[in-house]
């Protein structure tokens, strides 16, 4: 049995064409089914639905043989015990710093002020501001980061941006791009040895179906 961990939403949707290229079709729709384990047309392959941030943990400890996770999630997790053979180039966006449109971020950085930054991505934020030599107080949030600068909780946020429309709707501006984000295939290292042939075939099929640059 091969178990693939996916999160619902864009990662699930964007992984479907890659699975199809490997001859795998998921037999139930996670948006309508209440099942957490979804069968496929191949009796030896199943999909488990987990929270996006839990995908690396499932794969690391062998709850799944492989999975699809964002670069953001992988950096925050640390990636221990995970083989990362492939950038799938799906679920693409960027990690950015944003502030209220009336906050002078460049001036704050130049003056060496302490900046209060709210984010779900504390590891990426910590590294970014350490590299820049900017002093920050990081405030960990689990959702709706856009609200933090609007309520005075923080001066800035570090969050994922794709079109920028969420920022715009909340009168926030993107003041710095930290890194490009896409999703990667992660594989359990023991499974790679024990189920070598089956996993190799899937990895190769995914590689040939991955969208071009
Ligand atoms: P949850 O919604 O359960 O709290 P989540 O917000 O991490 O979890 P998603 O919004 O489905 O889950 O995001 C999953 C992954 O997709 C993220 O880790 C990131 O890599 C990528 N992603 C997030 N937002 C976008 C976006 N706007 N455009 C493209 N990719 C995105
Ligand atoms: Mg989300």
PDB file of C-alpha atoms and ligand atoms in Angstrom:
ATOM      1  CA  UNK A   1       0.000   0.000   0.000  1.00  0.00           C
ATOM      2  CA  UNK A   2       1.176   3.512  -0.901  1.00  0.00           C
ATOM      3  CA  UNK A   3      -0.282   6.371   1.184  1.00  0.00           C
ATOM      4  CA  UNK A   4      -0.169   9.928  -0.159  1.00  0.00           C
ATOM      5  CA  UNK A   5      -0.857  12.855   2.220  1.00  0.00           C
ATOM      6  CA  UNK A   6      -2.573  15.898   0.712  1.00  0.00           C
ATOM      7  CA  UNK A   7      -4.328  18.941   2.128  1.00  0.00           C
ATOM      8  CA  UNK A   8      -7.766  19.965   0.910  1.00  0.00           C
ATOM      9  CA  UNK A   9      -8.129  22.973  -1.362  1.00  0.00           C
ATOM     10  CA  UNK A  10      -5.560  24.212  -3.846  1.00  0.00           C
ATOM     11  CA  UNK A  11      -2.923  21.562  -3.157  1.00  0.00           C
ATOM     12  CA  UNK A  12      -5.439  18.742  -3.640  1.00  0.00           C
ATOM     13  CA  UNK A  13      -6.850  20.351  -6.803  1.00  0.00           C
ATOM     14  CA  UNK A  14      -3.454  21.093  -8.335  1.00  0.00           C
ATOM     15  CA  UNK A  15      -2.077  17.631  -7.506  1.00  0.00           C
ATOM     16  CA  UNK A  16      -4.924  15.846  -9.347  1.00  0.00           C
ATOM     17  CA  UNK A  17      -3.422  16.366 -12.848  1.00  0.00           C
ATOM     18  CA  UNK A  18      -0.057  15.036 -11.609  1.00  0.00           C
ATOM     19  CA  UNK A  19      -1.766  11.944 -10.187  1.00  0.00           C
ATOM     20  CA  UNK A  20      -3.591  11.475 -13.458  1.00  0.00           C
ATOM     21  CA  UNK A  21      -0.253  11.482 -15.283  1.00  0.00           C
ATOM     22  CA  UNK A  22       0.784   8.639 -12.970  1.00  0.00           C
ATOM     23  CA  UNK A  23      -2.417   6.779 -13.877  1.00  0.00           C
ATOM     24  CA  UNK A  24      -4.044   7.497 -10.499  1.00  0.00           C
ATOM     25  CA  UNK A  25      -7.579   8.826 -10.086  1.00  0.00           C
ATOM     26  CA  UNK A  26      -9.040   9.723  -6.715  1.00  0.00           C
ATOM     27  CA  UNK A  27     -12.497   8.161  -6.452  1.00  0.00           C
ATOM     28  CA  UNK A  28     -14.088  10.671  -4.055  1.00  0.00           C
ATOM     29  CA  UNK A  29     -14.325  14.436  -3.862  1.00  0.00           C
ATOM     30  CA  UNK A  30     -12.978  15.764  -0.529  1.00  0.00           C
ATOM     31  CA  UNK A  31     -15.286  18.786  -0.718  1.00  0.00           C
ATOM     32  CA  UNK A  32     -18.402  16.593  -0.542  1.00  0.00           C
ATOM     33  CA  UNK A  33     -17.116  13.447   1.165  1.00  0.00           C
ATOM     34  CA  UNK A  34     -16.551  13.312   4.913  1.00  0.00           C
ATOM     35  CA  UNK A  35     -13.939  10.620   4.530  1.00  0.00           C
ATOM     36  CA  UNK A  36     -10.355  11.345   5.511  1.00  0.00           C
ATOM     37  CA  UNK A  37      -9.004   8.357   3.600  1.00  0.00           C
ATOM     38  CA  UNK A  38      -9.878   8.438  -0.087  1.00  0.00           C
ATOM     39  CA  UNK A  39      -9.568   5.384  -2.306  1.00  0.00           C
ATOM     40  CA  UNK A  40      -8.139   5.617  -5.829  1.00  0.00           C
ATOM     41  CA  UNK A  41      -8.603   3.544  -8.985  1.00  0.00           C
ATOM     42  CA  UNK A  42      -5.445   1.694  -7.937  1.00  0.00           C
ATOM     43  CA  UNK A  43      -6.240  -0.580  -4.986  1.00  0.00           C
ATOM     44  CA  UNK A  44      -2.653  -0.196  -3.716  1.00  0.00           C
ATOM     45  CA  UNK A  45      -2.766   3.629  -3.599  1.00  0.00           C
ATOM     46  CA  UNK A  46      -4.773   5.778  -1.167  1.00  0.00           C
ATOM     47  CA  UNK A  47      -4.902   9.479  -0.312  1.00  0.00           C
ATOM     48  CA  UNK A  48      -5.125  10.769   3.258  1.00  0.00           C
ATOM     49  CA  UNK A  49      -6.432  14.298   3.868  1.00  0.00           C
ATOM     50  CA  UNK A  50      -4.542  16.231   6.511  1.00  0.00           C
ATOM     51  CA  UNK A  51      -4.067  19.849   7.488  1.00  0.00           C
ATOM     52  CA  UNK A  52      -1.442  21.545   5.216  1.00  0.00           C
ATOM     53  CA  UNK A  53       0.929  22.054   8.159  1.00  0.00           C
ATOM     54  CA  UNK A  54       0.579  18.387   9.183  1.00  0.00           C
ATOM     55  CA  UNK A  55       1.725  16.919   5.837  1.00  0.00           C
ATOM     56  CA  UNK A  56       5.488  16.942   6.713  1.00  0.00           C
ATOM     57  CA  UNK A  57       4.757  15.347  10.099  1.00  0.00           C
ATOM     58  CA  UNK A  58       2.716  12.512   8.574  1.00  0.00           C
ATOM     59  CA  UNK A  59       5.445  11.776   6.037  1.00  0.00           C
ATOM     60  CA  UNK A  60       8.327  12.149   8.531  1.00  0.00           C
ATOM     61  CA  UNK A  61       6.886   9.514  10.897  1.00  0.00           C
ATOM     62  CA  UNK A  62       5.567   7.193   8.187  1.00  0.00           C
ATOM     63  CA  UNK A  63       1.829   7.916   8.589  1.00  0.00           C
ATOM     64  CA  UNK A  64       2.096   8.544   4.860  1.00  0.00           C
ATOM     65  CA  UNK A  65       4.779   7.407   2.387  1.00  0.00           C
ATOM     66  CA  UNK A  66       4.745  10.674   0.507  1.00  0.00           C
ATOM     67  CA  UNK A  67       2.956  13.998   0.446  1.00  0.00           C
ATOM     68  CA  UNK A  68       2.696  17.432  -1.124  1.00  0.00           C
ATOM     69  CA  UNK A  69       3.602  20.479   0.979  1.00  0.00           C
ATOM     70  CA  UNK A  70       4.331  24.159   0.404  1.00  0.00           C
ATOM     71  CA  UNK A  71       7.892  25.456   0.720  1.00  0.00           C
ATOM     72  CA  UNK A  72       6.541  27.716   3.497  1.00  0.00           C
ATOM     73  CA  UNK A  73       5.274  24.731   5.488  1.00  0.00           C
ATOM     74  CA  UNK A  74       8.503  22.792   4.888  1.00  0.00           C
ATOM     75  CA  UNK A  75      10.728  25.612   6.125  1.00  0.00           C
ATOM     76  CA  UNK A  76       8.603  26.065   9.239  1.00  0.00           C
ATOM     77  CA  UNK A  77       8.653  22.291   9.875  1.00  0.00           C
ATOM     78  CA  UNK A  78      12.416  22.039   9.358  1.00  0.00           C
ATOM     79  CA  UNK A  79      12.310  19.138   6.892  1.00  0.00           C
ATOM     80  CA  UNK A  80      13.967  16.549   9.184  1.00  0.00           C
ATOM     81  CA  UNK A  81      13.589  12.992   7.942  1.00  0.00           C
ATOM     82  CA  UNK A  82      12.121  14.073   4.622  1.00  0.00           C
ATOM     83  CA  UNK A  83      13.450  13.373   1.154  1.00  0.00           C
ATOM     84  CA  UNK A  84      12.431  16.238  -1.172  1.00  0.00           C
ATOM     85  CA  UNK A  85      12.989  14.986  -4.723  1.00  0.00           C
ATOM     86  CA  UNK A  86      10.831  17.414  -6.672  1.00  0.00           C
ATOM     87  CA  UNK A  87       9.551  20.972  -6.849  1.00  0.00           C
ATOM     88  CA  UNK A  88       6.073  20.399  -8.316  1.00  0.00           C
ATOM     89  CA  UNK A  89       5.714  24.103  -9.246  1.00  0.00           C
ATOM     90  CA  UNK A  90       2.063  24.108  -8.115  1.00  0.00           C
ATOM     91  CA  UNK A  91       0.262  26.310  -5.533  1.00  0.00           C
ATOM     92  CA  UNK A  92       2.622  29.137  -6.401  1.00  0.00           C
ATOM     93  CA  UNK A  93       2.701  32.397  -4.513  1.00  0.00           C
ATOM     94  CA  UNK A  94       5.268  34.443  -2.570  1.00  0.00           C
ATOM     95  CA  UNK A  95       6.104  35.215   1.038  1.00  0.00           C
ATOM     96  CA  UNK A  96       6.088  38.960   1.646  1.00  0.00           C
ATOM     97  CA  UNK A  97       6.212  41.681   4.248  1.00  0.00           C
ATOM     98  CA  UNK A  98       3.148  43.956   4.272  1.00  0.00           C
ATOM     99  CA  UNK A  99       2.229  47.007   6.324  1.00  0.00           C
ATOM    100  CA  UNK A 100      -0.579  49.543   6.556  1.00  0.00           C
ATOM    101  CA  UNK A 101      -0.363  52.000   3.671  1.00  0.00           C
ATOM    102  CA  UNK A 102       0.406  54.835   6.118  1.00  0.00           C
ATOM    103  CA  UNK A 103       3.339  53.039   7.819  1.00  0.00           C
ATOM    104  CA  UNK A 104       6.787  54.082   6.552  1.00  0.00           C
ATOM    105  CA  UNK A 105       8.543  50.723   6.565  1.00  0.00           C
ATOM    106  CA  UNK A 106      11.683  51.938   4.765  1.00  0.00           C
ATOM    107  CA  UNK A 107      12.123  54.713   7.351  1.00  0.00           C
ATOM    108  CA  UNK A 108      11.591  52.318  10.268  1.00  0.00           C
ATOM    109  CA  UNK A 109      14.246  49.955   8.856  1.00  0.00           C
ATOM    110  CA  UNK A 110      16.668  52.814   8.154  1.00  0.00           C
ATOM    111  CA  UNK A 111      16.289  54.249  11.669  1.00  0.00           C
ATOM    112  CA  UNK A 112      16.872  50.821  13.197  1.00  0.00           C
ATOM    113  CA  UNK A 113      13.550  50.906  15.047  1.00  0.00           C
ATOM    114  CA  UNK A 114      12.174  47.747  16.614  1.00  0.00           C
ATOM    115  CA  UNK A 115       9.370  46.540  14.373  1.00  0.00           C
ATOM    116  CA  UNK A 116       6.476  44.434  15.625  1.00  0.00           C
ATOM    117  CA  UNK A 117       5.741  41.694  13.102  1.00  0.00           C
ATOM    118  CA  UNK A 118       2.745  39.354  13.282  1.00  0.00           C
ATOM    119  CA  UNK A 119       2.920  36.072  11.380  1.00  0.00           C
ATOM    120  CA  UNK A 120       2.099  32.395  11.189  1.00  0.00           C
ATOM    121  CA  UNK A 121       5.557  31.895   9.603  1.00  0.00           C
ATOM    122  CA  UNK A 122       7.869  32.721  12.512  1.00  0.00           C
ATOM    123  CA  UNK A 123      10.863  30.745  11.226  1.00  0.00           C
ATOM    124  CA  UNK A 124      10.849  32.410   7.785  1.00  0.00           C
ATOM    125  CA  UNK A 125      10.316  35.835   9.391  1.00  0.00           C
ATOM    126  CA  UNK A 126      13.069  35.260  11.978  1.00  0.00           C
ATOM    127  CA  UNK A 127      15.593  34.300   9.260  1.00  0.00           C
ATOM    128  CA  UNK A 128      14.587  37.142   6.955  1.00  0.00           C
ATOM    129  CA  UNK A 129      14.916  39.934   9.506  1.00  0.00           C
ATOM    130  CA  UNK A 130      18.081  38.420  11.004  1.00  0.00           C
ATOM    131  CA  UNK A 131      19.672  38.441   7.507  1.00  0.00           C
ATOM    132  CA  UNK A 132      18.687  42.101   7.102  1.00  0.00           C
ATOM    133  CA  UNK A 133      19.894  42.980  10.582  1.00  0.00           C
ATOM    134  CA  UNK A 134      16.475  44.372  11.475  1.00  0.00           C
ATOM    135  CA  UNK A 135      15.287  44.037  15.074  1.00  0.00           C
ATOM    136  CA  UNK A 136      11.796  42.608  15.321  1.00  0.00           C
ATOM    137  CA  UNK A 137       9.373  41.409  17.944  1.00  0.00           C
ATOM    138  CA  UNK A 138       7.617  38.428  16.395  1.00  0.00           C
ATOM    139  CA  UNK A 139       3.999  37.793  17.329  1.00  0.00           C
ATOM    140  CA  UNK A 140       2.753  34.317  16.432  1.00  0.00           C
ATOM    141  CA  UNK A 141      -0.713  34.149  14.873  1.00  0.00           C
ATOM    142  CA  UNK A 142      -2.658  31.231  13.419  1.00  0.00           C
ATOM    143  CA  UNK A 143      -4.903  33.090  10.982  1.00  0.00           C
ATOM    144  CA  UNK A 144      -6.150  36.414   9.533  1.00  0.00           C
ATOM    145  CA  UNK A 145      -2.802  38.145   9.749  1.00  0.00           C
ATOM    146  CA  UNK A 146      -4.190  41.126   7.778  1.00  0.00           C
ATOM    147  CA  UNK A 147      -6.064  42.175  10.883  1.00  0.00           C
ATOM    148  CA  UNK A 148      -2.933  42.692  12.985  1.00  0.00           C
ATOM    149  CA  UNK A 149      -1.725  46.035  11.501  1.00  0.00           C
ATOM    150  CA  UNK A 150      -5.310  47.343  11.326  1.00  0.00           C
ATOM    151  CA  UNK A 151      -5.891  46.850  15.044  1.00  0.00           C
ATOM    152  CA  UNK A 152      -2.477  48.042  16.219  1.00  0.00           C
ATOM    153  CA  UNK A 153      -1.354  44.550  17.223  1.00  0.00           C
ATOM    154  CA  UNK A 154       1.634  44.836  14.858  1.00  0.00           C
ATOM    155  CA  UNK A 155       3.408  47.221  12.479  1.00  0.00           C
ATOM    156  CA  UNK A 156       3.864  44.599   9.800  1.00  0.00           C
ATOM    157  CA  UNK A 157       2.917  41.072   8.794  1.00  0.00           C
ATOM    158  CA  UNK A 158       4.742  38.283   6.993  1.00  0.00           C
ATOM    159  CA  UNK A 159       2.236  36.367   4.875  1.00  0.00           C
ATOM    160  CA  UNK A 160       1.624  34.599   1.587  1.00  0.00           C
ATOM    161  CA  UNK A 161       0.580  36.805  -1.307  1.00  0.00           C
ATOM    162  CA  UNK A 162      -0.655  35.689  -4.700  1.00  0.00           C
ATOM    163  CA  UNK A 163      -2.726  38.389  -6.415  1.00  0.00           C
ATOM    164  CA  UNK A 164      -2.487  40.959  -3.615  1.00  0.00           C
ATOM    165  CA  UNK A 165      -6.249  41.493  -3.551  1.00  0.00           C
ATOM    166  CA  UNK A 166      -6.616  40.493   0.113  1.00  0.00           C
ATOM    167  CA  UNK A 167      -3.938  43.028   1.080  1.00  0.00           C
ATOM    168  CA  UNK A 168      -5.593  45.702  -1.042  1.00  0.00           C
ATOM    169  CA  UNK A 169      -9.046  45.040   0.442  1.00  0.00           C
ATOM    170  CA  UNK A 170      -7.525  45.717   3.879  1.00  0.00           C
ATOM    171  CA  UNK A 171      -5.517  48.809   2.877  1.00  0.00           C
ATOM    172  CA  UNK A 172      -2.225  46.981   3.267  1.00  0.00           C
ATOM    173  CA  UNK A 173       0.767  47.263   0.944  1.00  0.00           C
ATOM    174  CA  UNK A 174       3.428  44.715   0.087  1.00  0.00           C
ATOM    175  CA  UNK A 175       6.715  46.371   1.071  1.00  0.00           C
ATOM    176  CA  UNK A 176       9.162  43.488   0.596  1.00  0.00           C
ATOM    177  CA  UNK A 177       9.231  40.125  -1.160  1.00  0.00           C
ATOM    178  CA  UNK A 178      10.970  37.461   0.912  1.00  0.00           C
ATOM    179  CA  UNK A 179      10.834  34.359  -1.313  1.00  0.00           C
ATOM    180  CA  UNK A 180       8.935  32.561  -4.051  1.00  0.00           C
ATOM    181  CA  UNK A 181       6.780  29.692  -2.799  1.00  0.00           C
ATOM    182  CA  UNK A 182       5.606  26.530  -4.539  1.00  0.00           C
ATOM    183  CA  UNK A 183       4.725  23.032  -3.389  1.00  0.00           C
ATOM    184  CA  UNK A 184       7.132  20.123  -3.248  1.00  0.00           C
ATOM    185  CA  UNK A 185       6.895  16.376  -3.160  1.00  0.00           C
ATOM    186  CA  UNK A 186       8.146  14.952   0.144  1.00  0.00           C
ATOM    187  CA  UNK A 187       8.913  11.278   0.667  1.00  0.00           C
ATOM    188  CA  UNK A 188       9.527   9.199   3.793  1.00  0.00           C
ATOM    189  CA  UNK A 189      13.135   8.003   3.676  1.00  0.00           C
ATOM    190  CA  UNK A 190      12.446   4.463   4.925  1.00  0.00           C
ATOM    191  CA  UNK A 191       9.544   4.057   2.474  1.00  0.00           C
ATOM    192  CA  UNK A 192      11.855   5.084  -0.353  1.00  0.00           C
ATOM    193  CA  UNK A 193      13.967   2.021   0.389  1.00  0.00           C
ATOM    194  CA  UNK A 194      11.150  -0.441   1.208  1.00  0.00           C
ATOM    195  CA  UNK A 195       8.782   0.575  -1.617  1.00  0.00           C
ATOM    196  CA  UNK A 196      11.455   1.739  -4.017  1.00  0.00           C
ATOM    197  CA  UNK A 197       9.953   0.586  -7.337  1.00  0.00           C
ATOM    198  CA  UNK A 198       6.422   1.910  -6.756  1.00  0.00           C
ATOM    199  CA  UNK A 199       7.630   5.256  -5.385  1.00  0.00           C
ATOM    200  CA  UNK A 200      10.213   5.722  -8.151  1.00  0.00           C
ATOM    201  CA  UNK A 201       7.461   5.248 -10.756  1.00  0.00           C
ATOM    202  CA  UNK A 202       5.250   7.851  -9.083  1.00  0.00           C
ATOM    203  CA  UNK A 203       8.093  10.344  -8.668  1.00  0.00           C
ATOM    204  CA  UNK A 204       9.075   9.944 -12.336  1.00  0.00           C
ATOM    205  CA  UNK A 205       5.474  10.364 -13.531  1.00  0.00           C
ATOM    206  CA  UNK A 206       5.069  13.480 -11.356  1.00  0.00           C
ATOM    207  CA  UNK A 207       8.360  14.875 -12.688  1.00  0.00           C
ATOM    208  CA  UNK A 208       7.264  14.555 -16.328  1.00  0.00           C
ATOM    209  CA  UNK A 209       3.847  16.141 -15.585  1.00  0.00           C
ATOM    210  CA  UNK A 210       5.159  19.077 -13.507  1.00  0.00           C
ATOM    211  CA  UNK A 211       4.277  22.444 -15.090  1.00  0.00           C
ATOM    212  CA  UNK A 212       7.092  24.192 -16.960  1.00  0.00           C
ATOM    213  CA  UNK A 213       8.962  27.205 -15.542  1.00  0.00           C
TER     214      UNK A 213
HETATM  215  P1  LIG B   1      -5.690  26.175   6.613  1.00  0.00           P
HETATM  216  O1  LIG B   1      -6.451  26.901   5.535  1.00  0.00           O
HETATM  217  O2  LIG B   1      -6.184  24.769   6.892  1.00  0.00           O
HETATM  218  O3  LIG B   1      -5.424  26.985   7.827  1.00  0.00           O
HETATM  219  P2  LIG B   1      -3.464  26.752   5.032  1.00  0.00           P
HETATM  220  O4  LIG B   1      -3.964  28.143   4.966  1.00  0.00           O
HETATM  221  O5  LIG B   1      -2.011  26.545   5.340  1.00  0.00           O
HETATM  222  O6  LIG B   1      -4.252  25.872   6.053  1.00  0.00           O
HETATM  223  P3  LIG B   1      -4.044  26.559   2.236  1.00  0.00           P
HETATM  224  O7  LIG B   1      -4.595  27.933   2.252  1.00  0.00           O
HETATM  225  O8  LIG B   1      -4.770  25.487   1.482  1.00  0.00           O
HETATM  226  O9  LIG B   1      -3.829  25.992   3.696  1.00  0.00           O
HETATM  227  O10 LIG B   1      -2.565  26.624   1.693  1.00  0.00           O
HETATM  228  C1  LIG B   1      -1.821  25.462   1.479  1.00  0.00           C
HETATM  229  C2  LIG B   1      -0.528  25.849   0.810  1.00  0.00           C
HETATM  230  O11 LIG B   1      -0.796  26.442  -0.457  1.00  0.00           O
HETATM  231  C3  LIG B   1       0.295  26.874   1.594  1.00  0.00           C
HETATM  232  O12 LIG B   1       1.134  26.239   2.513  1.00  0.00           O
HETATM  233  C4  LIG B   1       1.052  27.573   0.471  1.00  0.00           C
HETATM  234  O13 LIG B   1       2.221  26.845   0.132  1.00  0.00           O
HETATM  235  C5  LIG B   1       0.068  27.525  -0.689  1.00  0.00           C
HETATM  236  N1  LIG B   1      -0.721  28.758  -0.765  1.00  0.00           N
HETATM  237  C6  LIG B   1      -1.319  29.424   0.237  1.00  0.00           C
HETATM  238  N2  LIG B   1      -1.952  30.524  -0.201  1.00  0.00           N
HETATM  239  C7  LIG B   1      -1.764  30.539  -1.526  1.00  0.00           C
HETATM  240  C8  LIG B   1      -2.199  31.414  -2.568  1.00  0.00           C
HETATM  241  N3  LIG B   1      -2.921  32.487  -2.303  1.00  0.00           N
HETATM  242  N4  LIG B   1      -1.867  31.110  -3.835  1.00  0.00           N
HETATM  243  C9  LIG B   1      -1.153  30.017  -4.109  1.00  0.00           C
HETATM  244  N5  LIG B   1      -0.684  29.161  -3.158  1.00  0.00           N
HETATM  245  C10 LIG B   1      -1.003  29.418  -1.899  1.00  0.00           C
HETATM  246 MG1  LIG B   2      -5.839  28.904   4.096  1.00  0.00          MG
END
